[in-house]
Amino acid sequence: MKQLIASMAFITVLMSFQTVSKKPASPVTKTTTPAAKKPATGGVVSNNLKAIMERGQNVYLINCLACHQVDGGGVPHLNAPLDGATAVKANDKAKLIRIVLKGMTDRVEIDGESYSNNMAPHPELTDQQISDVLTYVRNSWTNKASAVTQAEVKAVRAKIK
Amino acid sequence: MKKTFSAVSFLLFTAGFSILTANAQNFGDNPGSHTPASGGISMGSKTAAIVPDADNAGLKLPAGFGALKVADNLGKTRHIVVTAQGDIYAKVMGKVAEGKGILKLHDANGDGRSDETTGLGNYGGTGICIKNGYLYASSDEEIFRYKLNDKNEVINPLQPEKIITGLKKGNQHETKSIVLDNAGNIYVNIGAYSNSCQEQDRTPGSKGRMPCPILDSAGGIWQFKADKLNQTYGDGSRYATGLRNVVGLDWNSQSNQLYVMQHGRDQLHDLFPAMYDVQANADLPAETMYALKKGDNAGWPYVYYDPFQNKKIIAPEYGGDGKKEASSEYVNPAMAFPAHMAPNGLLFYTGNMFPAKYKNGAFIAFHGSWNRAPLPQEGYYVAFVPFENGKPTGKWEIFANGFSGLEVVTGTRGAAHRPCGLAQGPDGSLYVSDDSKGTIYRIIYNGK
């Protein structure tokens, strides 16, 4: 019975996860919003927030969810939470972009706690995937903050190289 | 279902459940190091009337058992030990306030609940045990010991003896668990500072380093002398290797052997999505129990244990495909448990309070998983494994559940409590620590 409740609770997450896990997240994801109904062509993708959030969630499910968890709560002492984290909601978006591109193993204190796992770098993600996923984590759970743009990711990537 | 437990209400106990301490004699000769120190001290004239909490401290237990919260909000309490006098020493992890690295809980009025907390030590850490008149405790790099008086109180809290120093501490798996045998040796887990020894840790597709250089100073159990000062790697020996990270360990005095619980590797799906789907990631590899002999190699990072094929399988970082069987040079686990549940405490029960089936069996505190996401998490309970003739029977059951306070744990942060350390009291009570809120539980039996 417990198992049944569990499976039911996870059907939503699972369905989206399994769809995307078969192939790398594509920049154009099917959505039901009117704005995104017409597939974007010629590299033009919808910047409608809902479309960004859906793409961002796909990137999150594949690349971040294992450690930062479904609820963005992280794992105590191990993986930093993204939900409610000061740095995640702050204006210094370049810092977040750098963390995704370069990973994070410095074990500095984050909101008074330290976390012992290694976050691997994700340079393989495109500028768009990074702007989408960061916009997603900045606007999911209890977080609310401005979107991260592809241009911002591009600028940070250029400086790192 | 393999896992069964009876959710019995214990309200019926609350009226007049008492344990007479007169029954608590048989602890002086117990050599297990998580169990009370010897010394043959009687419990005194205090007659404890220990009553479980009305809600059994939120735990679900088999019929006849009850539980109470001994203390709460202590911080990140990791491993614990209970003295012959019933005092509890708890090791606190992470950043600790001055003099609060080890907490001593004392129950002055005999109701089973702590009413005096004192502390010593300025270092965070996980390991703690009592043996031969000393309290041993670990930071993430060093092991200290404190001489105890005949009441098992630390004589000089400010001047411990440094037994071992300079142990490797990397990112992740940095805690040092400790246990002593009956021949003057101390065993220390030195966890691998890596998930699977990839060229780039936790990076999709990154190959395994061959040979894995971490194994020279970590990823195993080291043996040192229990009474020699300032030992470092050169003074000890690598007792067993190929163990990614061990947190729960105990000395089995029946078989005179070290038992350890390994935390299996993470992220098979994230790192090798073509070979492992989300379900396989949640189910693989097993968490494993080993009965170790000197020189054993459990195979990390080259192999992992698949509990469905009942085989050691070559890790994908080292050319595996999920099916290729590993070389027989690596030892088999004594038992396998579901993946990712994070066994943080192991205790061989030698007490007389619990029914006969529990005697000499193993309790395991499963801290609870995170690596099963997006599937529901598992663990967050204390399991019991019956032993016969010093060997596990291969069966196990959930003994104490409900720590998380949730029907289903989706995100790890949501779990209210996470079981971590285990200890046996002089009367045979089982103590469980939680490193999330710092709750100490005491589980007692009064069934007939």
XYZ file of C-alpha atoms in Angstrom:
609
model
C 0.000 0.000 0.000
C 2.851 2.271 0.906
C 4.501 1.402 -2.365
C 1.340 2.223 -4.269
C 1.072 5.677 -2.779
C 4.709 6.150 -3.544
C 4.372 5.225 -7.190
C 1.344 7.427 -7.576
C 3.083 10.376 -6.028
C 5.913 9.990 -8.469
C 4.082 9.345 -11.657
C 4.255 12.974 -12.665
C 7.929 13.314 -12.066
C 8.677 9.987 -13.641
C 6.730 10.612 -16.779
C 8.569 13.765 -17.574
C 11.837 12.210 -16.544
C 11.520 9.148 -18.706
C 10.555 11.120 -21.750
C 13.620 13.229 -21.547
C 16.045 10.610 -20.345
C 15.913 8.799 -23.661
C 17.596 11.649 -25.469
C 19.521 14.701 -24.432
C 17.281 17.648 -23.694
C 16.540 19.337 -26.949
C 16.156 23.079 -27.031
C 12.652 22.677 -28.400
C 10.397 20.826 -26.031
C 6.781 20.066 -26.651
C 4.551 22.071 -24.409
C 0.890 22.758 -24.201
C 1.141 26.491 -23.876
C -0.220 28.397 -26.843
C 2.997 30.386 -27.138
C 5.122 27.321 -27.474
C 2.748 25.292 -29.637
C 4.437 26.314 -32.828
C 7.812 24.625 -32.741
C 10.496 27.264 -32.910
C 12.501 27.155 -36.076
C 15.863 28.408 -37.226
C 17.344 28.522 -33.745
C 14.670 30.847 -32.504
C 13.296 29.491 -29.279
C 10.481 30.741 -27.213
C 11.391 33.010 -24.370
C 8.021 32.667 -22.830
C 8.732 32.008 -19.130
C 6.652 28.861 -19.107
C 8.603 27.410 -22.032
C 11.899 28.359 -20.388
C 10.780 26.736 -17.152
C 9.847 23.519 -18.917
C 13.135 23.356 -20.767
C 14.948 24.251 -17.572
C 13.188 21.478 -15.711
C 14.311 18.960 -18.318
C 17.922 20.065 -17.928
C 17.503 19.895 -14.155
C 16.069 16.372 -14.219
C 18.965 15.024 -16.217
C 21.872 16.938 -14.726
C 21.036 18.223 -11.270
C 18.176 16.267 -9.726
C 20.218 13.346 -8.384
C 22.071 15.593 -5.978
C 19.804 18.585 -5.491
C 16.658 16.385 -5.289
C 13.101 16.727 -6.562
C 12.269 19.442 -4.039
C 15.501 21.401 -4.562
C 16.250 20.672 -0.918
C 19.613 19.014 -1.517
C 20.882 16.441 0.982
C 21.869 17.590 4.472
C 25.676 17.821 4.930
C 26.215 16.441 1.425
C 24.612 18.412 -1.400
C 23.701 22.084 -1.000
C 20.015 23.001 -1.264
C 18.964 25.264 -4.130
C 15.516 26.016 -2.725
C 15.824 28.963 -0.389
C 19.584 29.367 -0.932
C 20.755 32.973 -0.667
C 23.225 32.695 -3.555
C 20.688 31.081 -5.860
C 18.266 33.996 -5.448
C 20.919 36.734 -5.442
C 21.750 39.206 -8.200
C 25.194 37.737 -8.836
C 24.103 35.503 -11.690
C 27.687 35.202 -12.970
C 28.550 33.259 -9.814
C 25.804 30.706 -10.517
C 26.864 30.384 -14.143
C 30.463 29.816 -13.038
C 29.334 27.094 -10.601
C 27.525 25.212 -13.378
C 30.439 25.580 -15.823
C 33.274 24.881 -13.394
C 31.577 22.729 -10.769
C 32.035 23.374 -7.071
C 34.315 21.580 -4.649
C 35.475 24.437 -2.441
C 33.455 23.435 0.611
C 32.951 27.008 1.679
C 30.110 27.567 4.052
C 26.773 28.067 2.338
C 24.164 29.737 4.532
C 26.009 28.480 7.612
C 26.402 24.858 6.539
C 29.078 22.973 4.642
C 28.500 20.221 2.101
C 30.912 17.392 1.441
C 30.065 16.155 -2.053
C 31.830 17.199 -5.253
C 29.728 18.984 -7.857
C 31.152 18.136 -11.295
C 31.611 20.865 -13.940
C 29.001 20.974 -16.706
C 30.783 22.719 -19.622
C 28.978 20.400 -22.055
C 25.679 22.204 -21.453
C 24.872 24.864 -24.064
C 24.437 28.531 -23.168
C 20.739 28.031 -23.544
C 20.588 24.936 -21.363
C 22.451 26.773 -18.613
C 20.301 29.894 -18.815
C 17.189 27.701 -18.820
C 18.210 25.579 -15.843
C 19.340 28.554 -13.782
C 16.149 30.433 -14.570
C 14.324 27.271 -13.523
C 16.088 26.920 -10.167
C 15.738 30.648 -9.477
C 11.962 30.363 -9.979
C 11.066 26.967 -8.555
C 9.908 25.815 -5.126
C 9.968 28.950 -2.959
C 12.521 30.783 -5.111
C 11.661 33.889 -7.083
C 14.350 35.803 -8.972
C 15.108 37.286 -12.372
C 15.798 35.081 -15.374
C 19.312 34.254 -16.537
C 19.904 35.021 -20.218
C 21.961 33.199 -22.801
C 24.032 36.346 -23.289
C 24.966 36.308 -19.601
C 26.082 32.677 -19.851
C 28.030 33.419 -23.010
C 29.875 36.301 -21.355
C 30.893 34.206 -18.329
C 31.955 31.271 -20.504
C 34.196 33.559 -22.560
C 35.925 34.845 -19.428
C 36.541 31.367 -18.044
C 38.188 30.059 -21.200
C 6.729 -8.102 0.747
C 10.166 -8.751 2.155
C 9.896 -6.010 4.679
C 7.386 -6.439 7.395
C 6.792 -4.648 10.564
C 3.834 -4.382 12.796
C 2.574 -0.942 13.481
C 1.428 -1.556 16.983
C 0.250 1.120 19.286
C 2.017 1.112 22.587
C -0.435 3.164 24.501
C -1.139 0.132 26.622
C 2.361 0.313 28.045
C 2.205 3.805 29.273
C 0.488 2.726 32.420
C 3.156 1.332 34.631
C 5.773 -0.003 32.273
C 8.845 -0.446 34.365
C 12.145 -2.080 33.919
C 13.830 -3.222 37.046
C 17.481 -2.490 36.903
C 18.076 -5.614 38.942
C 17.937 -7.437 35.626
C 20.784 -5.430 34.316
C 23.816 -7.403 35.322
C 25.232 -9.137 32.390
C 27.090 -6.248 30.886
C 30.454 -6.290 32.578
C 31.866 -9.082 30.463
C 30.706 -7.793 27.132
C 33.660 -6.968 24.935
C 31.744 -5.294 22.106
C 33.037 -1.777 21.958
C 29.721 -0.049 21.372
C 28.444 -1.838 24.412
C 29.003 -0.717 27.965
C 32.495 -0.652 29.349
C 33.389 -3.341 31.793
C 33.894 -2.614 35.422
C 31.097 -4.519 37.081
C 29.503 -1.395 38.445
C 26.008 -1.892 39.679
C 23.247 0.441 38.679
C 22.992 1.605 42.243
C 19.858 1.775 44.266
C 17.970 3.835 41.704
C 15.004 1.861 40.497
C 14.213 3.181 37.111
C 10.615 3.298 36.043
C 11.162 3.922 32.409
C 8.001 4.629 30.506
C 7.937 4.938 26.725
C 6.649 8.161 25.213
C 2.912 8.029 24.505
C 3.631 8.013 20.772
C 6.734 5.806 21.113
C 8.797 8.828 20.125
C 7.126 8.649 16.706
C 8.557 5.198 15.942
C 6.846 2.072 14.656
C 8.185 -0.996 16.438
C 7.428 -4.719 16.670
C 4.906 -5.817 19.313
C 6.197 -5.577 22.859
C 8.649 -2.748 22.178
C 8.357 0.888 23.152
C 10.508 3.965 22.644
C 11.258 7.268 24.300
C 13.227 10.346 23.383
C 16.185 10.559 25.740
C 17.238 13.942 24.392
C 16.470 16.266 21.514
C 18.015 19.103 19.500
C 21.597 18.091 20.249
C 22.947 18.881 16.768
C 24.526 16.424 14.354
C 24.866 13.513 16.755
C 26.617 10.670 14.957
C 27.924 7.581 16.737
C 27.043 7.009 20.387
C 28.103 4.810 23.280
C 26.374 4.105 26.599
C 28.382 3.480 29.766
C 27.745 0.838 32.399
C 26.212 3.648 34.486
C 23.774 4.547 31.710
C 25.455 7.789 30.645
C 25.550 8.466 26.922
C 28.498 9.895 24.994
C 27.537 11.208 21.546
C 30.026 12.397 18.920
C 28.929 15.521 17.084
C 29.863 16.101 13.435
C 30.845 19.250 11.599
C 31.512 22.637 13.101
C 31.094 22.366 16.877
C 31.043 24.977 19.618
C 33.964 24.946 22.016
C 33.771 21.967 24.332
C 30.823 20.503 22.445
C 32.531 17.947 20.188
C 31.435 15.103 22.444
C 28.227 15.412 24.436
C 27.685 13.530 27.672
C 24.068 12.957 28.622
C 23.220 12.098 32.187
C 19.878 11.006 33.599
C 19.845 12.227 37.186
C 16.301 11.246 38.200
C 16.186 7.804 36.602
C 13.246 8.382 34.267
C 15.349 7.403 31.258
C 15.458 10.935 29.871
C 18.600 13.014 29.992
C 18.495 15.983 32.316
C 22.153 17.035 32.278
C 24.176 17.668 29.153
C 27.880 18.397 29.424
C 30.502 18.411 26.714
C 34.159 18.085 25.878
C 36.398 18.317 22.821
C 36.543 21.052 20.183
C 36.540 18.864 17.090
C 33.667 17.575 15.001
C 33.627 13.937 13.976
C 31.716 10.668 13.859
C 33.513 7.849 15.677
C 33.196 7.073 19.390
C 33.594 3.972 21.548
C 34.634 2.812 24.994
C 37.159 0.074 25.681
C 39.369 -0.924 28.588
C 38.789 2.207 30.618
C 39.194 4.703 27.781
C 36.802 6.750 25.687
C 37.976 6.856 22.053
C 36.724 9.545 19.638
C 37.601 10.678 16.133
C 37.817 13.918 14.220
C 37.975 13.595 10.430
C 41.789 13.320 10.590
C 42.743 12.131 14.058
C 41.796 9.685 16.804
C 41.973 10.642 20.488
C 41.399 8.793 23.725
C 40.461 9.933 27.219
C 41.097 8.002 30.423
C 37.888 7.226 32.336
C 37.412 6.928 36.095
C 35.517 4.072 37.712
C 32.233 5.810 36.937
C 33.206 6.055 33.263
C 33.654 9.815 33.517
C 36.422 11.507 31.573
C 39.186 12.388 34.029
C 40.870 15.108 32.030
C 38.666 16.460 29.257
C 41.238 19.011 28.120
C 44.132 16.615 27.626
C 43.257 13.627 25.506
C 45.982 11.344 24.188
C 46.376 11.572 20.438
C 46.502 7.985 19.220
C 46.443 8.461 15.450
C 47.121 11.530 13.338
C 47.435 12.636 9.699
C 44.634 10.533 8.243
C 43.540 11.390 4.736
C 40.520 13.657 4.531
C 39.258 14.616 1.100
C 35.974 15.952 -0.162
C 33.199 13.438 0.671
C 33.399 10.312 2.852
C 35.663 12.165 5.251
C 34.295 10.813 8.541
C 36.329 8.282 10.507
C 34.408 5.458 12.166
C 36.232 3.424 14.795
C 35.928 0.127 16.628
C 38.274 -1.933 18.826
C 38.861 -5.675 18.964
C 39.734 -7.691 22.081
C 43.433 -7.834 21.293
C 44.483 -4.198 21.650
C 43.821 -3.011 18.109
C 41.705 -0.171 16.793
C 40.145 -0.219 13.309
C 39.555 3.017 11.424
C 37.541 3.554 8.267
C 39.229 5.884 5.810
C 36.626 6.579 3.134
C 37.466 7.122 -0.535
C 37.340 10.791 -1.512
C 35.563 9.891 -4.739
C 32.424 8.160 -5.992
C 34.028 5.645 -8.336
C 37.614 6.835 -8.886
C 36.786 8.469 -12.216
C 39.356 10.735 -13.866
C 36.791 13.452 -13.137
C 34.639 12.643 -10.134
C 30.924 12.292 -10.882
C 31.327 13.377 -14.504
C 29.256 11.534 -17.143
C 31.319 9.050 -19.137
C 34.628 9.818 -17.364
C 36.840 6.701 -17.197
C 38.080 5.032 -14.036
C 41.707 5.618 -13.023
C 43.773 2.410 -13.284
C 45.033 1.516 -10.777
C 42.940 3.734 -8.533
C 45.528 5.873 -6.676
C 43.116 6.648 -3.838
C 43.470 3.128 -2.465
C 46.987 3.755 -1.114
C 45.673 5.896 1.732
C 41.859 5.583 1.661
C 39.011 3.340 0.495
C 39.606 0.778 3.231
C 39.966 -0.088 6.894
C 43.266 0.587 8.651
C 44.437 -1.155 11.805
C 46.445 0.607 14.531
C 47.453 -0.093 18.130
C 44.842 1.084 20.607
C 47.381 2.398 23.133
C 50.270 3.888 21.117
C 50.530 7.659 20.729
C 50.887 9.683 17.516
C 50.630 6.807 15.073
C 50.233 7.580 11.411
C 49.968 5.498 8.216
C 53.459 3.998 8.643
C 52.633 2.680 12.115
C 49.419 0.969 11.104
C 48.492 -1.403 8.339
C 45.806 -1.508 5.705
C 43.575 -4.234 7.116
C 41.104 -4.388 4.215
C 40.829 -2.456 0.952
C 38.342 -1.855 -1.847
C 35.735 -0.401 0.518
C 34.345 2.857 -0.825
C 33.062 4.195 2.464
C 32.172 2.491 5.698
C 30.295 4.322 8.428
C 28.666 1.479 10.388
C 31.055 -1.137 11.752
C 31.292 -3.382 14.819
C 33.429 -6.146 16.238
C 31.616 -9.469 16.413
C 32.879 -11.152 19.551
C 31.216 -14.476 18.744
C 33.177 -14.952 15.550
C 35.970 -12.614 16.710
C 35.705 -10.734 13.443
C 35.302 -7.212 12.098
C 32.001 -6.555 10.331
C 31.540 -3.453 8.191
C 28.716 -1.924 6.160
C 29.785 -0.370 2.858
C 28.024 2.555 1.210
C 27.797 1.460 -2.430
C 28.622 3.777 -5.313
C 26.190 6.411 -6.620
C 24.831 7.703 -9.902
C 24.958 4.776 -12.337
C 22.255 6.415 -14.442
C 23.627 9.976 -14.392
C 27.088 8.789 -15.363
C 26.183 5.951 -17.746
C 22.624 6.593 -18.962
C 22.940 4.234 -21.920
C 23.536 1.260 -19.608
C 21.417 2.086 -16.560
C 17.919 3.538 -16.594
C 16.321 5.383 -13.700
C 15.002 2.179 -12.129
C 18.377 0.425 -12.391
C 19.993 3.477 -10.841
C 17.629 3.259 -7.884
C 18.178 -0.494 -7.430
C 21.936 -0.790 -7.983
C 24.308 -1.508 -6.466
C 23.523 -3.269 -3.179
C 24.557 -1.835 0.142
C 26.790 -4.582 1.455
C 27.824 -6.127 4.765
C 31.292 -7.726 4.905
C 32.814 -10.048 7.486
C 36.446 -9.056 7.007
C 39.696 -10.919 7.336
C 43.081 -9.210 7.158
C 44.044 -8.608 3.552
C 40.524 -8.741 2.103
C 39.712 -6.670 -0.984
C 36.044 -5.837 -1.521
C 36.709 -4.487 -5.022
C 35.804 -0.792 -5.049
C 36.096 1.002 -7.476
C 36.523 -1.809 -9.978
C 33.397 -3.744 -9.067
C 30.026 -3.377 -7.439
C 27.597 -5.961 -6.081
C 24.366 -6.641 -7.978
C 21.823 -8.170 -5.558
C 19.549 -9.403 -8.342
C 22.194 -11.345 -10.265
C 23.916 -12.136 -6.942
C 27.217 -11.268 -8.574
C 30.104 -8.876 -8.421
C 29.846 -6.854 -11.615
C 32.598 -4.832 -13.309
C 31.933 -1.103 -12.852
C 31.110 0.824 -16.049
C 34.095 3.110 -15.430
C 36.296 0.002 -15.821
C 34.764 -1.504 -18.951
C 31.689 -3.082 -17.430
C 28.331 -3.258 -19.176
C 26.109 -4.180 -16.253
C 26.596 -7.914 -16.878
C 30.304 -8.733 -17.044
C 31.268 -10.555 -13.883
C 34.252 -9.412 -11.875
C 37.323 -11.409 -10.887
C 36.980 -13.790 -7.957
C 39.900 -12.127 -6.131
C 37.361 -9.787 -4.540
C 35.509 -10.998 -1.466
C 31.779 -11.612 -1.476
C 29.557 -9.694 0.905
C 28.182 -11.555 3.906
C 24.838 -9.972 3.041
C 23.325 -7.528 0.570
C 20.698 -4.847 1.192
C 18.741 -2.545 -1.134
C 20.726 0.179 -2.852
C 21.636 3.617 -1.500
C 20.045 3.233 1.954
C 23.268 4.400 3.630
C 24.024 2.067 6.545
C 25.547 4.403 9.147
C 25.359 2.284 12.274
C 26.029 -1.420 12.993
C 25.582 -3.049 16.392
C 25.740 -6.662 17.490
C 23.138 -7.021 20.202
C 24.392 -8.938 23.206
C 21.857 -7.743 25.765
C 19.247 -9.711 27.665
C 16.316 -7.333 27.531
C 15.098 -8.181 24.022
C 13.607 -11.592 23.080
C 16.023 -14.428 22.322
C 15.862 -13.998 18.561
C 17.703 -10.690 18.841
C 20.645 -12.062 20.816
C 23.896 -11.802 18.842
C 22.024 -10.486 15.802
C 22.858 -7.231 14.076
C 20.998 -3.950 14.149
C 21.708 -1.619 11.258
C 20.813 2.075 11.189
C 19.993 3.032 7.602
C 20.465 6.792 7.354
C 18.239 6.883 4.241
C 18.908 7.301 0.546
C 19.188 10.290 -1.769
C 20.460 8.537 -4.864
C 17.180 6.856 -5.786
C 15.747 10.128 -7.138
C 13.458 10.682 -8.937
C 12.000 7.484 -7.443
C 10.958 7.598 -3.770
C 13.806 7.371 -1.277
C 14.353 4.318 0.951
C 15.834 3.558 4.338
C 15.396 6.000 7.233
C 14.937 3.041 9.571
C 16.735 0.606 11.837
C 16.831 -2.936 10.443
C 17.510 -6.214 12.212
C 19.480 -9.167 10.838
C 19.268 -12.443 12.796
C 22.600 -14.287 13.178
C 23.132 -17.987 13.784
C 26.508 -19.347 14.882
C 28.159 -16.018 14.247
C 26.835 -15.735 10.683
C 23.960 -13.699 9.225
C 20.982 -15.841 8.263
C 20.478 -13.845 5.072
C 17.093 -12.550 6.201
C 16.412 -9.090 7.512
C 13.472 -7.030 8.650
C 12.647 -3.463 9.501
C 12.867 -3.098 13.279
C 12.232 0.594 13.961
C 10.625 2.818 11.348
C 9.053 6.247 11.265
C 12.149 8.408 11.807
C 11.424 10.498 8.723
C 7.909 11.337 9.897
C 6.755 10.832 6.309
C 4.896 8.060 4.555
C 7.153 8.510 1.537
C 10.413 10.432 1.483
C 10.707 12.307 -1.796
C 13.431 14.823 -1.062
C 15.973 13.928 1.616
C 15.672 17.319 3.312
C 12.051 16.527 4.174
C 13.004 13.677 6.538
C 12.569 14.898 10.107
C 15.092 12.462 11.592
C 17.770 10.216 10.118
C 19.043 7.271 12.179
C 22.827 7.169 12.399
C 24.477 5.696 15.502
C 23.519 2.655 17.610
C 24.463 1.639 21.133
C 23.407 -0.873 23.747
C 22.624 0.205 27.278
C 23.593 -1.742 30.415
C 20.020 -3.031 30.767
C 19.887 -4.113 27.124
C 18.027 -1.062 25.806
C 18.879 -0.092 22.228
C 19.851 3.552 21.686
C 19.610 5.239 18.296
C 20.993 8.663 17.416
C 19.663 11.001 14.732
C 22.088 13.428 13.092
C 19.413 15.618 11.552
C 17.769 17.125 14.643
C 20.012 15.558 17.247
C 17.455 13.272 18.844
C 18.563 10.284 20.924
C 16.026 7.447 21.082
C 15.908 4.594 23.544
C 14.044 1.436 22.551
C 12.931 -0.913 25.328
C 11.060 -4.197 25.539
C 8.502 -5.305 28.062
C 6.640 -8.013 26.164
C 6.298 -11.316 27.957
